[in-house]
Amino acid sequence: MNHQGWVNLSHHFSHPKIQAVFSDKTFPAQGWEGRKNLAIHSGFDPDSLIVPKQTHSKNVSFQEKAGRVLDMDGVFSMNPHWVCSIQVADCMPIYFVHQSKDIFGLVHAGWRGLVNGILFESAKLLEEIGVSNSNMDVLIGPSIQDCCFEVSDDVVAQFDQQFVEEKENGKYRIVLQKMAFSQLMNSGFKNEYINIMPDCTFCDSEKYHSYRRNGKKAGRMIGLLGMKLN
């Protein structure tokens, strides 16, 4: 259900108290104040936001307080008072929620993060605190799909070739979502608990920002993930 510029994704998760949202391009969620505004509109405490400085790395971590986090592309929490956040504009927003425990996280996974192993790092992070990944619900949100994600010879070798399709124009089409799904499955997450949204951020110019479509002037969508406290 759409709520004036953002969608509630909570129904994808079995945890009864989880609140997961994702903004579209009609919501002015740019910058710190924009992100706080989205938090207010979706029922979160704006002072509870964990805000990573994303660098297309494979860095993920559990956070014990709200505020900015440097050089981080995945933030997790076990504190129901904190709210994980990320920004994307073609990259995959990936939501992780334990089915019964208050353990949740948001990962920004572009192609660089994917080939460098950010999902394997996320799985390892959860395992280090004794979580069985088979009890996690995972959602891959709106992102650029294989219809629009092309790469050239200079980077195609970095991808697992089973997810690469050569095109007639000498470019290569990559199915990032299937690659992410495969990595999640290989990390102990269960097939039946992984959902992939089909929305292509490049195709749907009315609804989503896209860096590949609009370049440096592109805006960003914001993902938020936390617990309902009332």
PDB file of C-alpha atoms in Angstrom:
ATOM      1  CA  MET A   1       0.000   0.000   0.000  1.00  0.00           C
ATOM      2  CA  ASN A   2       1.414   3.391  -0.984  1.00  0.00           C
ATOM      3  CA  HIS A   3       1.410   6.218   1.525  1.00  0.00           C
ATOM      4  CA  GLN A   4       2.107   9.539  -0.217  1.00  0.00           C
ATOM      5  CA  GLY A   5       5.536   8.779  -1.564  1.00  0.00           C
ATOM      6  CA  TRP A   6       6.522   5.657   0.352  1.00  0.00           C
ATOM      7  CA  VAL A   7       5.456   2.039   0.502  1.00  0.00           C
ATOM      8  CA  ASN A   8       5.038  -0.170   3.557  1.00  0.00           C
ATOM      9  CA  LEU A   9       6.901  -3.467   3.026  1.00  0.00           C
ATOM     10  CA  SER A  10       6.205  -4.916   6.477  1.00  0.00           C
ATOM     11  CA  HIS A  11       3.906  -7.638   5.123  1.00  0.00           C
ATOM     12  CA  HIS A  12       6.935  -9.404   3.622  1.00  0.00           C
ATOM     13  CA  PHE A  13       8.151 -10.330   7.119  1.00  0.00           C
ATOM     14  CA  SER A  14       6.778 -12.716   9.697  1.00  0.00           C
ATOM     15  CA  HIS A  15       8.021 -10.782  12.744  1.00  0.00           C
ATOM     16  CA  PRO A  16       4.840  -9.167  14.126  1.00  0.00           C
ATOM     17  CA  LYS A  17       6.457  -5.881  15.186  1.00  0.00           C
ATOM     18  CA  ILE A  18       8.644  -5.097  12.203  1.00  0.00           C
ATOM     19  CA  GLN A  19       8.133  -1.899  10.229  1.00  0.00           C
ATOM     20  CA  ALA A  20       9.816  -1.773   6.800  1.00  0.00           C
ATOM     21  CA  VAL A  21       9.369   1.159   4.407  1.00  0.00           C
ATOM     22  CA  PHE A  22      10.799   2.387   1.110  1.00  0.00           C
ATOM     23  CA  SER A  23      10.362   5.849  -0.398  1.00  0.00           C
ATOM     24  CA  ASP A  24       9.785   6.646  -4.067  1.00  0.00           C
ATOM     25  CA  LYS A  25      10.879   9.705  -6.028  1.00  0.00           C
ATOM     26  CA  THR A  26       7.803  11.715  -5.028  1.00  0.00           C
ATOM     27  CA  PHE A  27       8.973  11.839  -1.409  1.00  0.00           C
ATOM     28  CA  PRO A  28      11.637  14.523  -0.753  1.00  0.00           C
ATOM     29  CA  ALA A  29      13.893  12.265   1.297  1.00  0.00           C
ATOM     30  CA  GLN A  30      17.227  13.860   0.357  1.00  0.00           C
ATOM     31  CA  GLY A  31      19.759  14.620   3.070  1.00  0.00           C
ATOM     32  CA  TRP A  32      19.574  14.220   6.812  1.00  0.00           C
ATOM     33  CA  GLU A  33      16.374  16.244   7.183  1.00  0.00           C
ATOM     34  CA  GLY A  34      14.679  14.370   4.351  1.00  0.00           C
ATOM     35  CA  ARG A  35      15.475  11.046   5.962  1.00  0.00           C
ATOM     36  CA  LYS A  36      14.140  12.285   9.305  1.00  0.00           C
ATOM     37  CA  ASN A  37      10.982  13.486   7.571  1.00  0.00           C
ATOM     38  CA  LEU A  38      10.408  10.018   6.091  1.00  0.00           C
ATOM     39  CA  ALA A  39      10.903   8.522   9.554  1.00  0.00           C
ATOM     40  CA  ILE A  40       8.246  10.825  10.999  1.00  0.00           C
ATOM     41  CA  HIS A  41       5.767  10.091   8.206  1.00  0.00           C
ATOM     42  CA  SER A  42       6.215   6.328   8.586  1.00  0.00           C
ATOM     43  CA  GLY A  43       5.885   6.300  12.379  1.00  0.00           C
ATOM     44  CA  PHE A  44       9.534   6.119  13.466  1.00  0.00           C
ATOM     45  CA  ASP A  45      11.403   8.320  15.929  1.00  0.00           C
ATOM     46  CA  PRO A  46      13.640  10.497  13.706  1.00  0.00           C
ATOM     47  CA  ASP A  47      16.305  10.605  16.421  1.00  0.00           C
ATOM     48  CA  SER A  48      16.624   6.802  16.314  1.00  0.00           C
ATOM     49  CA  LEU A  49      18.056   6.595  12.794  1.00  0.00           C
ATOM     50  CA  ILE A  50      21.280   4.725  12.066  1.00  0.00           C
ATOM     51  CA  VAL A  51      22.683   6.443   8.955  1.00  0.00           C
ATOM     52  CA  PRO A  52      25.650   4.816   7.206  1.00  0.00           C
ATOM     53  CA  LYS A  53      28.037   6.701   4.929  1.00  0.00           C
ATOM     54  CA  GLN A  54      27.871   4.293   1.987  1.00  0.00           C
ATOM     55  CA  THR A  55      31.001   3.635  -0.059  1.00  0.00           C
ATOM     56  CA  HIS A  56      30.070   0.561  -2.181  1.00  0.00           C
ATOM     57  CA  SER A  57      32.116  -1.524   0.250  1.00  0.00           C
ATOM     58  CA  LYS A  58      31.447  -4.949   1.735  1.00  0.00           C
ATOM     59  CA  ASN A  59      31.435  -3.488   5.254  1.00  0.00           C
ATOM     60  CA  VAL A  60      28.551  -4.461   7.543  1.00  0.00           C
ATOM     61  CA  SER A  61      28.200  -4.196  11.315  1.00  0.00           C
ATOM     62  CA  PHE A  62      25.870  -4.250  14.286  1.00  0.00           C
ATOM     63  CA  GLN A  63      25.240  -0.774  15.674  1.00  0.00           C
ATOM     64  CA  GLU A  64      24.597   0.001  19.334  1.00  0.00           C
ATOM     65  CA  LYS A  65      23.563   3.626  18.958  1.00  0.00           C
ATOM     66  CA  ALA A  66      21.822   5.924  16.511  1.00  0.00           C
ATOM     67  CA  GLY A  67      23.618   8.452  14.330  1.00  0.00           C
ATOM     68  CA  ARG A  68      26.074   8.454  11.455  1.00  0.00           C
ATOM     69  CA  VAL A  69      28.344   5.484  10.694  1.00  0.00           C
ATOM     70  CA  LEU A  70      31.368   5.976   8.441  1.00  0.00           C
ATOM     71  CA  ASP A  71      32.389   3.655   5.572  1.00  0.00           C
ATOM     72  CA  MET A  72      29.519   1.208   5.975  1.00  0.00           C
ATOM     73  CA  ASP A  73      27.089  -0.377   3.502  1.00  0.00           C
ATOM     74  CA  GLY A  74      25.089  -2.577   5.846  1.00  0.00           C
ATOM     75  CA  VAL A  75      23.772  -1.775   9.315  1.00  0.00           C
ATOM     76  CA  PHE A  76      22.169  -4.247  11.712  1.00  0.00           C
ATOM     77  CA  SER A  77      20.656  -3.863  15.165  1.00  0.00           C
ATOM     78  CA  MET A  78      19.318  -5.906  18.069  1.00  0.00           C
ATOM     79  CA  ASN A  79      17.852  -2.846  19.749  1.00  0.00           C
ATOM     80  CA  PRO A  80      14.157  -2.273  18.959  1.00  0.00           C
ATOM     81  CA  HIS A  81      14.629   1.441  19.661  1.00  0.00           C
ATOM     82  CA  TRP A  82      16.988   1.950  16.706  1.00  0.00           C
ATOM     83  CA  VAL A  83      16.025   2.271  13.032  1.00  0.00           C
ATOM     84  CA  CYS A  84      18.323   1.089  10.227  1.00  0.00           C
ATOM     85  CA  SER A  85      18.441   3.226   7.084  1.00  0.00           C
ATOM     86  CA  ILE A  86      20.105   3.202   3.657  1.00  0.00           C
ATOM     87  CA  GLN A  87      19.804   5.148   0.396  1.00  0.00           C
ATOM     88  CA  VAL A  88      19.743   3.679  -3.117  1.00  0.00           C
ATOM     89  CA  ALA A  89      19.220   4.708  -6.744  1.00  0.00           C
ATOM     90  CA  ASP A  90      19.518   1.403  -8.688  1.00  0.00           C
ATOM     91  CA  CYS A  91      21.459  -0.630  -6.110  1.00  0.00           C
ATOM     92  CA  MET A  92      19.580  -3.303  -4.199  1.00  0.00           C
ATOM     93  CA  PRO A  93      18.096  -2.418  -0.799  1.00  0.00           C
ATOM     94  CA  ILE A  94      18.154  -5.738   1.056  1.00  0.00           C
ATOM     95  CA  TYR A  95      16.119  -6.111   4.244  1.00  0.00           C
ATOM     96  CA  PHE A  96      16.974  -8.815   6.798  1.00  0.00           C
ATOM     97  CA  VAL A  97      14.574  -9.646   9.656  1.00  0.00           C
ATOM     98  CA  HIS A  98      14.692 -12.539  12.122  1.00  0.00           C
ATOM     99  CA  GLN A  99      11.346 -14.286  12.248  1.00  0.00           C
ATOM    100  CA  SER A 100      10.934 -14.091  16.025  1.00  0.00           C
ATOM    101  CA  LYS A 101      13.899 -12.251  17.626  1.00  0.00           C
ATOM    102  CA  ASP A 102      14.488  -8.496  17.530  1.00  0.00           C
ATOM    103  CA  ILE A 103      17.332  -8.759  15.013  1.00  0.00           C
ATOM    104  CA  PHE A 104      17.168  -6.805  11.772  1.00  0.00           C
ATOM    105  CA  GLY A 105      19.353  -5.071   9.214  1.00  0.00           C
ATOM    106  CA  LEU A 106      19.500  -3.160   5.950  1.00  0.00           C
ATOM    107  CA  VAL A 107      22.168  -3.660   3.290  1.00  0.00           C
ATOM    108  CA  HIS A 108      23.018  -1.461   0.296  1.00  0.00           C
ATOM    109  CA  ALA A 109      24.192  -3.893  -2.399  1.00  0.00           C
ATOM    110  CA  GLY A 110      25.334  -2.519  -5.728  1.00  0.00           C
ATOM    111  CA  TRP A 111      27.248  -4.632  -8.200  1.00  0.00           C
ATOM    112  CA  ARG A 112      30.576  -3.789  -6.540  1.00  0.00           C
ATOM    113  CA  GLY A 113      29.350  -4.801  -3.103  1.00  0.00           C
ATOM    114  CA  LEU A 114      27.867  -7.960  -4.547  1.00  0.00           C
ATOM    115  CA  VAL A 115      31.038  -9.136  -6.300  1.00  0.00           C
ATOM    116  CA  ASN A 116      33.126  -8.196  -3.249  1.00  0.00           C
ATOM    117  CA  GLY A 117      30.971 -10.332  -0.960  1.00  0.00           C
ATOM    118  CA  ILE A 118      28.772  -8.016   1.092  1.00  0.00           C
ATOM    119  CA  LEU A 119      26.069 -10.688   1.393  1.00  0.00           C
ATOM    120  CA  PHE A 120      28.582 -13.282   2.590  1.00  0.00           C
ATOM    121  CA  GLU A 121      29.807 -10.725   5.147  1.00  0.00           C
ATOM    122  CA  SER A 122      26.209 -10.138   6.268  1.00  0.00           C
ATOM    123  CA  ALA A 123      25.668 -13.876   6.741  1.00  0.00           C
ATOM    124  CA  LYS A 124      28.898 -14.181   8.716  1.00  0.00           C
ATOM    125  CA  LEU A 125      27.955 -11.213  10.891  1.00  0.00           C
ATOM    126  CA  LEU A 126      24.671 -12.878  11.862  1.00  0.00           C
ATOM    127  CA  GLU A 127      26.336 -16.229  12.479  1.00  0.00           C
ATOM    128  CA  GLU A 128      28.857 -14.569  14.804  1.00  0.00           C
ATOM    129  CA  ILE A 129      26.053 -13.669  17.217  1.00  0.00           C
ATOM    130  CA  GLY A 130      24.578 -17.165  17.044  1.00  0.00           C
ATOM    131  CA  VAL A 131      21.770 -16.478  14.585  1.00  0.00           C
ATOM    132  CA  SER A 132      20.680 -19.241  12.228  1.00  0.00           C
ATOM    133  CA  ASN A 133      20.258 -17.652   8.811  1.00  0.00           C
ATOM    134  CA  SER A 134      17.552 -20.213   8.061  1.00  0.00           C
ATOM    135  CA  ASN A 135      15.335 -18.222  10.457  1.00  0.00           C
ATOM    136  CA  MET A 136      15.767 -14.913   8.641  1.00  0.00           C
ATOM    137  CA  ASP A 137      13.291 -13.343   6.238  1.00  0.00           C
ATOM    138  CA  VAL A 138      15.010 -11.460   3.395  1.00  0.00           C
ATOM    139  CA  LEU A 139      13.553  -8.952   0.942  1.00  0.00           C
ATOM    140  CA  ILE A 140      15.351  -7.493  -2.089  1.00  0.00           C
ATOM    141  CA  GLY A 141      13.593  -4.234  -2.831  1.00  0.00           C
ATOM    142  CA  PRO A 142      13.214  -2.155  -6.018  1.00  0.00           C
ATOM    143  CA  SER A 143      16.467  -2.025  -7.998  1.00  0.00           C
ATOM    144  CA  ILE A 144      17.810  -2.057 -11.543  1.00  0.00           C
ATOM    145  CA  GLN A 145      16.844  -5.308 -13.261  1.00  0.00           C
ATOM    146  CA  ASP A 146      18.551  -7.307 -16.002  1.00  0.00           C
ATOM    147  CA  CYS A 147      16.497  -5.523 -18.667  1.00  0.00           C
ATOM    148  CA  CYS A 148      18.554  -2.402 -18.010  1.00  0.00           C
ATOM    149  CA  PHE A 149      21.772  -3.398 -16.261  1.00  0.00           C
ATOM    150  CA  GLU A 150      24.549  -3.714 -18.830  1.00  0.00           C
ATOM    151  CA  VAL A 151      28.317  -3.833 -18.408  1.00  0.00           C
ATOM    152  CA  SER A 152      31.270  -3.882 -20.802  1.00  0.00           C
ATOM    153  CA  ASP A 153      34.288  -6.149 -21.237  1.00  0.00           C
ATOM    154  CA  ASP A 154      36.272  -4.278 -18.611  1.00  0.00           C
ATOM    155  CA  VAL A 155      34.112  -5.447 -15.687  1.00  0.00           C
ATOM    156  CA  VAL A 156      32.177  -8.505 -16.880  1.00  0.00           C
ATOM    157  CA  ALA A 157      34.915 -10.908 -15.744  1.00  0.00           C
ATOM    158  CA  GLN A 158      34.202  -9.938 -12.129  1.00  0.00           C
ATOM    159  CA  PHE A 159      30.773 -11.576 -12.276  1.00  0.00           C
ATOM    160  CA  ASP A 160      29.850 -15.220 -11.900  1.00  0.00           C
ATOM    161  CA  GLN A 161      29.294 -16.155 -15.545  1.00  0.00           C
ATOM    162  CA  GLN A 162      26.072 -18.064 -14.866  1.00  0.00           C
ATOM    163  CA  PHE A 163      24.413 -14.657 -14.320  1.00  0.00           C
ATOM    164  CA  VAL A 164      25.852 -13.068 -17.484  1.00  0.00           C
ATOM    165  CA  GLU A 165      24.140 -12.886 -20.892  1.00  0.00           C
ATOM    166  CA  GLU A 166      26.019 -11.510 -23.894  1.00  0.00           C
ATOM    167  CA  LYS A 167      24.047  -9.054 -26.023  1.00  0.00           C
ATOM    168  CA  GLU A 168      24.349  -8.285 -29.727  1.00  0.00           C
ATOM    169  CA  ASN A 169      25.774  -4.811 -29.058  1.00  0.00           C
ATOM    170  CA  GLY A 170      28.892  -6.236 -27.453  1.00  0.00           C
ATOM    171  CA  LYS A 171      27.622  -5.473 -23.966  1.00  0.00           C
ATOM    172  CA  TYR A 172      26.674  -7.945 -21.263  1.00  0.00           C
ATOM    173  CA  ARG A 173      23.430  -8.170 -19.300  1.00  0.00           C
ATOM    174  CA  ILE A 174      23.717  -9.113 -15.612  1.00  0.00           C
ATOM    175  CA  VAL A 175      20.926 -10.497 -13.434  1.00  0.00           C
ATOM    176  CA  LEU A 176      21.995  -8.972 -10.131  1.00  0.00           C
ATOM    177  CA  GLN A 177      18.948 -10.194  -8.212  1.00  0.00           C
ATOM    178  CA  LYS A 178      19.556 -13.835  -9.161  1.00  0.00           C
ATOM    179  CA  MET A 179      23.205 -13.448  -8.235  1.00  0.00           C
ATOM    180  CA  ALA A 180      22.182 -12.048  -4.845  1.00  0.00           C
ATOM    181  CA  PHE A 181      19.650 -14.862  -4.395  1.00  0.00           C
ATOM    182  CA  SER A 182      22.327 -17.467  -5.131  1.00  0.00           C
ATOM    183  CA  GLN A 183      24.738 -15.921  -2.647  1.00  0.00           C
ATOM    184  CA  LEU A 184      22.037 -15.820   0.024  1.00  0.00           C
ATOM    185  CA  MET A 185      21.153 -19.462  -0.574  1.00  0.00           C
ATOM    186  CA  ASN A 186      24.832 -20.423  -0.366  1.00  0.00           C
ATOM    187  CA  SER A 187      25.019 -18.578   2.963  1.00  0.00           C
ATOM    188  CA  GLY A 188      22.281 -20.573   4.664  1.00  0.00           C
ATOM    189  CA  PHE A 189      19.244 -18.403   4.007  1.00  0.00           C
ATOM    190  CA  LYS A 190      16.157 -20.346   2.959  1.00  0.00           C
ATOM    191  CA  ASN A 191      14.672 -20.183  -0.528  1.00  0.00           C
ATOM    192  CA  GLU A 192      11.121 -19.839   0.777  1.00  0.00           C
ATOM    193  CA  TYR A 193      12.061 -16.883   3.007  1.00  0.00           C
ATOM    194  CA  ILE A 194      13.729 -14.789   0.275  1.00  0.00           C
ATOM    195  CA  ASN A 195      11.518 -12.417  -1.718  1.00  0.00           C
ATOM    196  CA  ILE A 196      12.570 -10.304  -4.707  1.00  0.00           C
ATOM    197  CA  MET A 197      10.518  -7.321  -5.841  1.00  0.00           C
ATOM    198  CA  PRO A 198      10.301  -7.095  -9.673  1.00  0.00           C
ATOM    199  CA  ASP A 199      10.296  -3.273  -9.875  1.00  0.00           C
ATOM    200  CA  CYS A 200      13.056  -1.914 -12.134  1.00  0.00           C
ATOM    201  CA  THR A 201      14.275   1.486 -10.951  1.00  0.00           C
ATOM    202  CA  PHE A 202      15.672   2.338 -14.402  1.00  0.00           C
ATOM    203  CA  CYS A 203      12.464   1.458 -16.308  1.00  0.00           C
ATOM    204  CA  ASP A 204       9.992   3.152 -13.999  1.00  0.00           C
ATOM    205  CA  SER A 205      11.084   6.767 -14.340  1.00  0.00           C
ATOM    206  CA  GLU A 206       7.816   8.045 -12.870  1.00  0.00           C
ATOM    207  CA  LYS A 207       8.289   6.220  -9.587  1.00  0.00           C
ATOM    208  CA  TYR A 208      12.002   5.723  -8.940  1.00  0.00           C
ATOM    209  CA  HIS A 209      15.296   7.578  -9.055  1.00  0.00           C
ATOM    210  CA  SER A 210      18.005   5.906 -11.163  1.00  0.00           C
ATOM    211  CA  TYR A 211      21.704   6.747 -11.232  1.00  0.00           C
ATOM    212  CA  ARG A 212      22.181   4.888 -14.520  1.00  0.00           C
ATOM    213  CA  ARG A 213      19.339   6.821 -16.094  1.00  0.00           C
ATOM    214  CA  ASN A 214      19.999  10.299 -14.692  1.00  0.00           C
ATOM    215  CA  GLY A 215      23.662  10.263 -13.630  1.00  0.00           C
ATOM    216  CA  LYS A 216      24.991  12.471 -10.827  1.00  0.00           C
ATOM    217  CA  LYS A 217      21.810  14.548 -10.724  1.00  0.00           C
ATOM    218  CA  ALA A 218      19.768  11.491  -9.710  1.00  0.00           C
ATOM    219  CA  GLY A 219      17.986  11.591  -6.382  1.00  0.00           C
ATOM    220  CA  ARG A 220      17.845   8.717  -3.905  1.00  0.00           C
ATOM    221  CA  MET A 221      15.224   6.419  -2.425  1.00  0.00           C
ATOM    222  CA  ILE A 222      15.419   5.694   1.302  1.00  0.00           C
ATOM    223  CA  GLY A 223      14.857   2.363   3.042  1.00  0.00           C
ATOM    224  CA  LEU A 224      13.997   2.258   6.748  1.00  0.00           C
ATOM    225  CA  LEU A 225      13.706  -0.797   8.989  1.00  0.00           C
ATOM    226  CA  GLY A 226      12.832  -0.969  12.655  1.00  0.00           C
ATOM    227  CA  MET A 227      10.291  -2.064  15.242  1.00  0.00           C
ATOM    228  CA  LYS A 228       6.842  -0.737  16.042  1.00  0.00           C
ATOM    229  CA  LEU A 229       7.038   0.308  19.680  1.00  0.00           C
ATOM    230  CA  ASN A 230       3.325   0.921  20.254  1.00  0.00           C
TER     231      ASN A 230
END
